[in-house]
CSV table of C-alpha atoms in Angstrom, one decimal:
chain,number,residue,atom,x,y,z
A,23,UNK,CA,-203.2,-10.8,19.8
A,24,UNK,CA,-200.2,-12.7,18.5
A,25,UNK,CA,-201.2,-15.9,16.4
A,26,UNK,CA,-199.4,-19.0,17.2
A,27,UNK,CA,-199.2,-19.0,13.3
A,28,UNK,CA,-195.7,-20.0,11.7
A,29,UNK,CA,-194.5,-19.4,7.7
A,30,UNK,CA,-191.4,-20.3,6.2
A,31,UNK,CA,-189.2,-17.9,4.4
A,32,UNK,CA,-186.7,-19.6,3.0
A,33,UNK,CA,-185.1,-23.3,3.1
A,34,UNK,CA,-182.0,-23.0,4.2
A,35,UNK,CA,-179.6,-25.3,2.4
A,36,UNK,CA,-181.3,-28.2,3.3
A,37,UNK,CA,-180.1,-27.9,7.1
A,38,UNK,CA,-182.8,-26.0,8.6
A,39,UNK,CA,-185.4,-23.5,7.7
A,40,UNK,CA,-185.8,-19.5,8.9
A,41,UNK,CA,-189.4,-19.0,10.9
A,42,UNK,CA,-191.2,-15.7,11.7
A,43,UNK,CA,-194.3,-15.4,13.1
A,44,UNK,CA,-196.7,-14.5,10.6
A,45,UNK,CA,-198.1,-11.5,13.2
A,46,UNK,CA,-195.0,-10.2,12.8
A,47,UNK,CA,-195.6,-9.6,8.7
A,48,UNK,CA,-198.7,-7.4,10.2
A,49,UNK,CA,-197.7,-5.7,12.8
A,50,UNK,CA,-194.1,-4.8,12.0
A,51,UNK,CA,-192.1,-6.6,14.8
A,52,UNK,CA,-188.6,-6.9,14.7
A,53,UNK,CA,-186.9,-10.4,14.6
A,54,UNK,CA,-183.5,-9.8,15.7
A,55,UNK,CA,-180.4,-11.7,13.9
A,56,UNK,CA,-177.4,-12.1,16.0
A,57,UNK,CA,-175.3,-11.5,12.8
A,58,UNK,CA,-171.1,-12.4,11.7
A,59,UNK,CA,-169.7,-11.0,8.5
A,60,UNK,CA,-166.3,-13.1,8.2
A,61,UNK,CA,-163.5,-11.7,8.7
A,62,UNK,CA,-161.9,-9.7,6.1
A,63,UNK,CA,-164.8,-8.6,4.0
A,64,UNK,CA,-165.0,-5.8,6.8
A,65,UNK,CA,-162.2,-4.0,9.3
A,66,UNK,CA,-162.1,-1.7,12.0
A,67,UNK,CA,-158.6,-1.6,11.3
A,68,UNK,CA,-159.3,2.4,9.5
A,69,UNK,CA,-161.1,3.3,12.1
A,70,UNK,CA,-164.9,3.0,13.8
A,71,UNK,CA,-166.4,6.0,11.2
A,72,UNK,CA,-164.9,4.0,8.1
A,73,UNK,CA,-165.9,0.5,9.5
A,74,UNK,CA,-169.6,2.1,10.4
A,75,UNK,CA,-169.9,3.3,6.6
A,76,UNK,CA,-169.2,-0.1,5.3
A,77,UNK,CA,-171.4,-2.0,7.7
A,78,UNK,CA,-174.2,0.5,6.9
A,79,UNK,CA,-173.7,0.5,3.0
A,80,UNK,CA,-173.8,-3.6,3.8
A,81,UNK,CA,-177.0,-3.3,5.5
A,82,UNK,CA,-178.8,-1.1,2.6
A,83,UNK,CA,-177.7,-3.7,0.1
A,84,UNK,CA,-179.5,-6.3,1.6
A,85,UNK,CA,-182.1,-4.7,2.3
A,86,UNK,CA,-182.6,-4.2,-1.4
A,87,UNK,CA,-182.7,-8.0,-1.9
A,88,UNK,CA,-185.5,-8.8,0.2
A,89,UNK,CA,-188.1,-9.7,-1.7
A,90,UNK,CA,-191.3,-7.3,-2.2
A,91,UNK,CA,-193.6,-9.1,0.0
A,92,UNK,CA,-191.6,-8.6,3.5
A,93,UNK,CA,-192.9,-5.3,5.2
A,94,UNK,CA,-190.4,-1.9,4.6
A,95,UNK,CA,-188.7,-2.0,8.0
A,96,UNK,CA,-185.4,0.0,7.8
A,97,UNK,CA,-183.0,-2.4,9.9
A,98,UNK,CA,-181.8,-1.4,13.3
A,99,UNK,CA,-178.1,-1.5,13.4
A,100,UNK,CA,-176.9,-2.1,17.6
A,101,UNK,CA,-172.8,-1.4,17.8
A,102,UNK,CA,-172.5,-3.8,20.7
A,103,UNK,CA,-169.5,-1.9,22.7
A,104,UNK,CA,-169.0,-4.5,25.3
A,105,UNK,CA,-165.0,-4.8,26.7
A,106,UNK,CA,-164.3,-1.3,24.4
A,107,UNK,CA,-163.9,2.1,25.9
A,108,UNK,CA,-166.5,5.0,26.5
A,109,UNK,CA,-164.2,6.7,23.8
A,110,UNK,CA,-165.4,4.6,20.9
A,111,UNK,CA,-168.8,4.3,22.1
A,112,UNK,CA,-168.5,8.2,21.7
A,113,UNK,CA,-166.4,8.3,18.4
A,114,UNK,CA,-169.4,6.2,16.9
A,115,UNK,CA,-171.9,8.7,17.8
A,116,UNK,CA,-170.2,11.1,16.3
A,117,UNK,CA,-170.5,9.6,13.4
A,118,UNK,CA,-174.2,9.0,13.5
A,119,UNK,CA,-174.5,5.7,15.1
A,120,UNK,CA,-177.2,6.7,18.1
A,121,UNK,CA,-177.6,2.8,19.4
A,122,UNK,CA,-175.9,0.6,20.9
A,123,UNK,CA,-175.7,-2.7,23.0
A,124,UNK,CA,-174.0,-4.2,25.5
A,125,UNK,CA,-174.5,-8.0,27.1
A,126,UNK,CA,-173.6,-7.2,31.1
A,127,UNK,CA,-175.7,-4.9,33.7
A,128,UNK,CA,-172.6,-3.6,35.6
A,129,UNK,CA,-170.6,-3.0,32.6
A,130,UNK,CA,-173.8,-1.0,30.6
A,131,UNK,CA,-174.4,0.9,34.0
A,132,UNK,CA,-170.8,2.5,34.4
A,133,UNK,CA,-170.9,2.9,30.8
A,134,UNK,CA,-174.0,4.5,30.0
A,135,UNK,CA,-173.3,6.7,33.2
A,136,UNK,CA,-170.1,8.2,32.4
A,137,UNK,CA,-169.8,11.4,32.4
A,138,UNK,CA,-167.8,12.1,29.0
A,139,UNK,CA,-170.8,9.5,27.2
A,140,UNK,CA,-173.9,11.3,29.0
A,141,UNK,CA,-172.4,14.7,28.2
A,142,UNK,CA,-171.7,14.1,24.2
A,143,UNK,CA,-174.3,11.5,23.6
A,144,UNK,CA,-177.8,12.7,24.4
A,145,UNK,CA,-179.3,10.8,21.9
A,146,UNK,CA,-177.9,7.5,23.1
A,147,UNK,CA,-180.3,4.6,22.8
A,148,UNK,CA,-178.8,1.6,25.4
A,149,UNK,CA,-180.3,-2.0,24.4
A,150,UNK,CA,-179.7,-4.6,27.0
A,151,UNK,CA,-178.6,-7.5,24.8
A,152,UNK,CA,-177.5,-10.1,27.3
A,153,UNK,CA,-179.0,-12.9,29.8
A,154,UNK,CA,-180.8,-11.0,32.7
A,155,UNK,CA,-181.4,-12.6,36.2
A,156,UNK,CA,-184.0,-11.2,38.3
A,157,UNK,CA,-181.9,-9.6,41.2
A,158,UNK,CA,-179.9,-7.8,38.4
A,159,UNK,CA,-183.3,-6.5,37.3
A,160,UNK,CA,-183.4,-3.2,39.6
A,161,UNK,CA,-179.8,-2.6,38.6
A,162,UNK,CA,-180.6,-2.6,35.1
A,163,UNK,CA,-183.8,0.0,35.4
A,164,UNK,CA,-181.3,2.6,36.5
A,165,UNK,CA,-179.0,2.5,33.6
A,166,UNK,CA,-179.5,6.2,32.4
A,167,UNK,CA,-181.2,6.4,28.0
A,168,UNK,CA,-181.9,2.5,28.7
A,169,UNK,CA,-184.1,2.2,25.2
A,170,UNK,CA,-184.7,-1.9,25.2
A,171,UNK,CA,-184.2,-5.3,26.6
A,172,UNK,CA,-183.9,-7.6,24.4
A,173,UNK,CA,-183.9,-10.6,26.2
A,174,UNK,CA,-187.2,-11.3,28.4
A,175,UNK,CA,-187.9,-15.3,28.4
A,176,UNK,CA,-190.0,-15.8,31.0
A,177,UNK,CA,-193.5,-14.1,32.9
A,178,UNK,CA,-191.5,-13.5,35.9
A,179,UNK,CA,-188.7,-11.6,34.6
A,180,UNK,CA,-191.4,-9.8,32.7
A,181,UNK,CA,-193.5,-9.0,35.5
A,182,UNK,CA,-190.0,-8.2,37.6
A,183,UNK,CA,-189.2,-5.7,34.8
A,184,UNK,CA,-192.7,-4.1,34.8
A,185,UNK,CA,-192.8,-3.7,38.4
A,186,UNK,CA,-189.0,-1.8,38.4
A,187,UNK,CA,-190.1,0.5,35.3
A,188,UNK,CA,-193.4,1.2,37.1
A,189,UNK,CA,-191.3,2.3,40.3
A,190,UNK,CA,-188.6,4.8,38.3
A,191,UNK,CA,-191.8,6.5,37.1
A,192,UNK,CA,-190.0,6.9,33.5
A,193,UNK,CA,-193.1,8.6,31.1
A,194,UNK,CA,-192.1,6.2,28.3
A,195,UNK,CA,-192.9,2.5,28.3
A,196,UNK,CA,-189.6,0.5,28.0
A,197,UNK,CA,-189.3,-1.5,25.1
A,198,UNK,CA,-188.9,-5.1,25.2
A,199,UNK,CA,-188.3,-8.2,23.0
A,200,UNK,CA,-188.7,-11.9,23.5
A,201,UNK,CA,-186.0,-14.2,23.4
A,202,UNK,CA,-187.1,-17.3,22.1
A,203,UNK,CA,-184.4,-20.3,22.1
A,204,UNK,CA,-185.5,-21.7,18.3
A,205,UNK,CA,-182.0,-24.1,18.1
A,206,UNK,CA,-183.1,-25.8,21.0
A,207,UNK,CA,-179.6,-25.7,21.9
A,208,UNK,CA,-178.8,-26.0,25.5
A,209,UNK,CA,-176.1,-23.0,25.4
A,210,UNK,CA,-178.5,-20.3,24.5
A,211,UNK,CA,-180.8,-18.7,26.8
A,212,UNK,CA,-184.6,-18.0,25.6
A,213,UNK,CA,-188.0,-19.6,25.3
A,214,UNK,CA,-188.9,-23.0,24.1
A,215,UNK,CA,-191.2,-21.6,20.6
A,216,UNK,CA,-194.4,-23.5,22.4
A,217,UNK,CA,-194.2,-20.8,25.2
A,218,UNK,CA,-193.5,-17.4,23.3
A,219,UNK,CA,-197.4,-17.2,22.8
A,220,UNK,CA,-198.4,-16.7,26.1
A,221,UNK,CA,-195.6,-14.8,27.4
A,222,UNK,CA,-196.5,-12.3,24.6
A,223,UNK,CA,-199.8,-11.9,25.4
A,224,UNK,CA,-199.2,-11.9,29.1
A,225,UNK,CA,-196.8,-8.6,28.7
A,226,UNK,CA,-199.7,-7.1,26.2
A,227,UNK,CA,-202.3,-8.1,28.9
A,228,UNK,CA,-200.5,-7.6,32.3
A,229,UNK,CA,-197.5,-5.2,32.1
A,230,UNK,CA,-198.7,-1.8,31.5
A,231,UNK,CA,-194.7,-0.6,31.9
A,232,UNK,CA,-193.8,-2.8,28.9
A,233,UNK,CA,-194.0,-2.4,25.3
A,234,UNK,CA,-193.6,-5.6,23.4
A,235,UNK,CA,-191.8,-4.8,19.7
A,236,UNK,CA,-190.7,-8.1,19.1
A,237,UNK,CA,-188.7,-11.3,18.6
A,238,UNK,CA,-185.2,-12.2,19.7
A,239,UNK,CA,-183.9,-15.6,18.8
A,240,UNK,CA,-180.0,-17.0,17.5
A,241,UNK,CA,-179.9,-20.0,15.0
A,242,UNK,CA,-177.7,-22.7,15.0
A,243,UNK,CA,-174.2,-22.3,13.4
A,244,UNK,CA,-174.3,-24.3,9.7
A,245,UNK,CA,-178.1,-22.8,9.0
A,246,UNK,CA,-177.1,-20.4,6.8
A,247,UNK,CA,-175.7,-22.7,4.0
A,248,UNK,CA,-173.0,-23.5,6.0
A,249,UNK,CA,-171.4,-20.3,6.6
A,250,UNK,CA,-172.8,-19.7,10.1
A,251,UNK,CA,-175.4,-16.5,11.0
A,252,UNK,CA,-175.0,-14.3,8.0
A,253,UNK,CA,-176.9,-10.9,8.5
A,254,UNK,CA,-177.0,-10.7,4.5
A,255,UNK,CA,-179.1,-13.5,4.7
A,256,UNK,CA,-181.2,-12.4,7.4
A,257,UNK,CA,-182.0,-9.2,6.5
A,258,UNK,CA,-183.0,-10.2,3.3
A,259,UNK,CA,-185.3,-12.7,4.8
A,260,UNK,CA,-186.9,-10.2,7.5
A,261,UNK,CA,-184.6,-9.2,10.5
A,262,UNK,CA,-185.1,-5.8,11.4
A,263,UNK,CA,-182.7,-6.0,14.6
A,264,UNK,CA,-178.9,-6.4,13.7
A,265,UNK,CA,-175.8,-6.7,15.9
A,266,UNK,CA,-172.6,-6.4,15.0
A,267,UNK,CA,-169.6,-5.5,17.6
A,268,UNK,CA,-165.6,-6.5,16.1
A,269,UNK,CA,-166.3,-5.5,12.7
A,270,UNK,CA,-167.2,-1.7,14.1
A,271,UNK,CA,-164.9,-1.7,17.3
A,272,UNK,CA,-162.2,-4.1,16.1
A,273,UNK,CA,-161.6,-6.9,18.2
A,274,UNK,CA,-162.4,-7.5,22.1
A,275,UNK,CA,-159.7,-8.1,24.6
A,276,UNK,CA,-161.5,-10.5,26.7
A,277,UNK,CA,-158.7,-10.4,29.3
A,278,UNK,CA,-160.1,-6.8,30.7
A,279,UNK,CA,-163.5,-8.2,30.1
A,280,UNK,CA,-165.7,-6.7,33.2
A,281,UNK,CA,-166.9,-9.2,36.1
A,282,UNK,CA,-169.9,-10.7,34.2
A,283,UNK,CA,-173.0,-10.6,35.8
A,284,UNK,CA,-174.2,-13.8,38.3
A,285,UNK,CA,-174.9,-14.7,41.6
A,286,UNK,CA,-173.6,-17.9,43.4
A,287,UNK,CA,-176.5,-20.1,41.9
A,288,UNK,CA,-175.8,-19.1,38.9
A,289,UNK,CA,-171.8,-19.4,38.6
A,290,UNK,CA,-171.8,-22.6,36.7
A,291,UNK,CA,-174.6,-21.4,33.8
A,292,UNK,CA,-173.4,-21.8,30.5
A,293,UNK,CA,-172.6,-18.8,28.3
A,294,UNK,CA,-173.8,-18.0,24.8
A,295,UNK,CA,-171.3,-19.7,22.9
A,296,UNK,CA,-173.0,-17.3,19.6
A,297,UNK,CA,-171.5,-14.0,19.4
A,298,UNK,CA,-171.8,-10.6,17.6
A,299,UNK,CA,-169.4,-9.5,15.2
């Protein structure tokens, strides 16, 4: 059982503090950071292999600034590929990266299924990193190497998930995190804190598809002394999840971005205005 137990890690310039469950010390859940290294202290300019060694060297050296009393999780790195070619996703395998994300069903479905990626890439571990609505749901269980979703906040889409995973008859239980809204900021998707409790012990308890590994949730911008979501700083305080998209890919040309996912209710939601890098 998860404890509705909060510790503070760190102050955080006097703007905010950084909160992790204290279950998650114990039982080694990831607490994602949504992560942006500004521009120029990394470049995809010299290509996705170069840009991959520099964000990985970046990772290992703040790793070895946590302090001694935060558990020995190697970070995840996710290369969130969305807008770029199946070619990069496949020039980044090759040189070692095995997961990656993306933030829209359709685009992740025609991606992951590609011939070229499904042929080269059999290792490829697909995490579902954006907002899912529950008729998308089935759509999303047939992406082919789907490894996580990221970005459960609520019972239903839980039990909607469960219920699709149960159906494909996959041996594995999928992986799942929950996206918990910490900012309170109306722009971002996710969980009031008050609720994550009970939505975590309600996958444990009544979604035998699902296996709960952790925490999702995107500060504010100014939390990290003023210089916006840092993943330095958050991997040194505990994330074991990191994102980071531009930085390995170079930038996104948003004008062949892919239809985003929605339905007519939904046309007028607002977008997370955070984004990887």
């Amino acid at each position: 059982m998860v404890r509705n137990d909060w510790f503070t890690r760190r102050e955080l310039g006097g703007t905010g503090r950084w909160c992790v469950p204290r279950a998650a010390r114990g039982l080694g859940l990831g607490v994602v950071s949504r992560g942006m290294w500004r521009a120029g202290s990394m470049s995809a300019e010299l290509g996705v292999g170069c840009a991959l060694r520099a964000v990985n060297e970046r990772v290992q050296q703040a790793v070895a600034r946590r302090p001694r009393d935060l558990p020995a999780i190697q970070p995840r790195l996710v290369a969130v590929s969305k807008t770029k070619p199946a070619d990069m996703v496949i020039e980044a395998y090759g040189h070692g990266q095995r997961t990656f994300g993306e933030n829209y069903v359709q685009e992740l479905l025609e991606k992951a299924s590609n011939p070229k990626i499904l042929s080269l890439c059999p290792e490829i571990k697909w995490h579902f990193i954006g907002h899912l609505q529950k008729q998308n749901v089935n759509k999303l269980m047939a992406v082919p190497n789907l490894f996580m979703l990221e970005t459960v906040d609520s019972v239903k889409l839980a039990d909607k998930v469960n219920s699709s995973w149960q159906k494909k008859g996959s041996p594995e239980r999928l992986k799942v995190m929950v996206q918990i809204n910490t900012s309170g900021e109306e722009s971002k998707h996710g969980l009031p804190p008050s609720e994550t409790i009970a939505v975590v012990e309600h996958i444990n308890a009544k979604c035998p598809s699902l296996e709960f590994v952790g925490l999702m949730t995107i500060g504010s911008f100014g939390h990290d002394l003023s210089q916006g979501p840092n993943p330095d700083f958050q991997i040194e305080v505990g994330s074991t999840n990191v994102r980071i998209g531009s930085i390995i890919f170079g930038e996104r040309d948003y004008s062949k971005k892919p239809t985003r996912d929605k339905c007519a209710a939904d046309v007028k939601a607002p977008l997370e205005v955070a984004q990887e890098h």
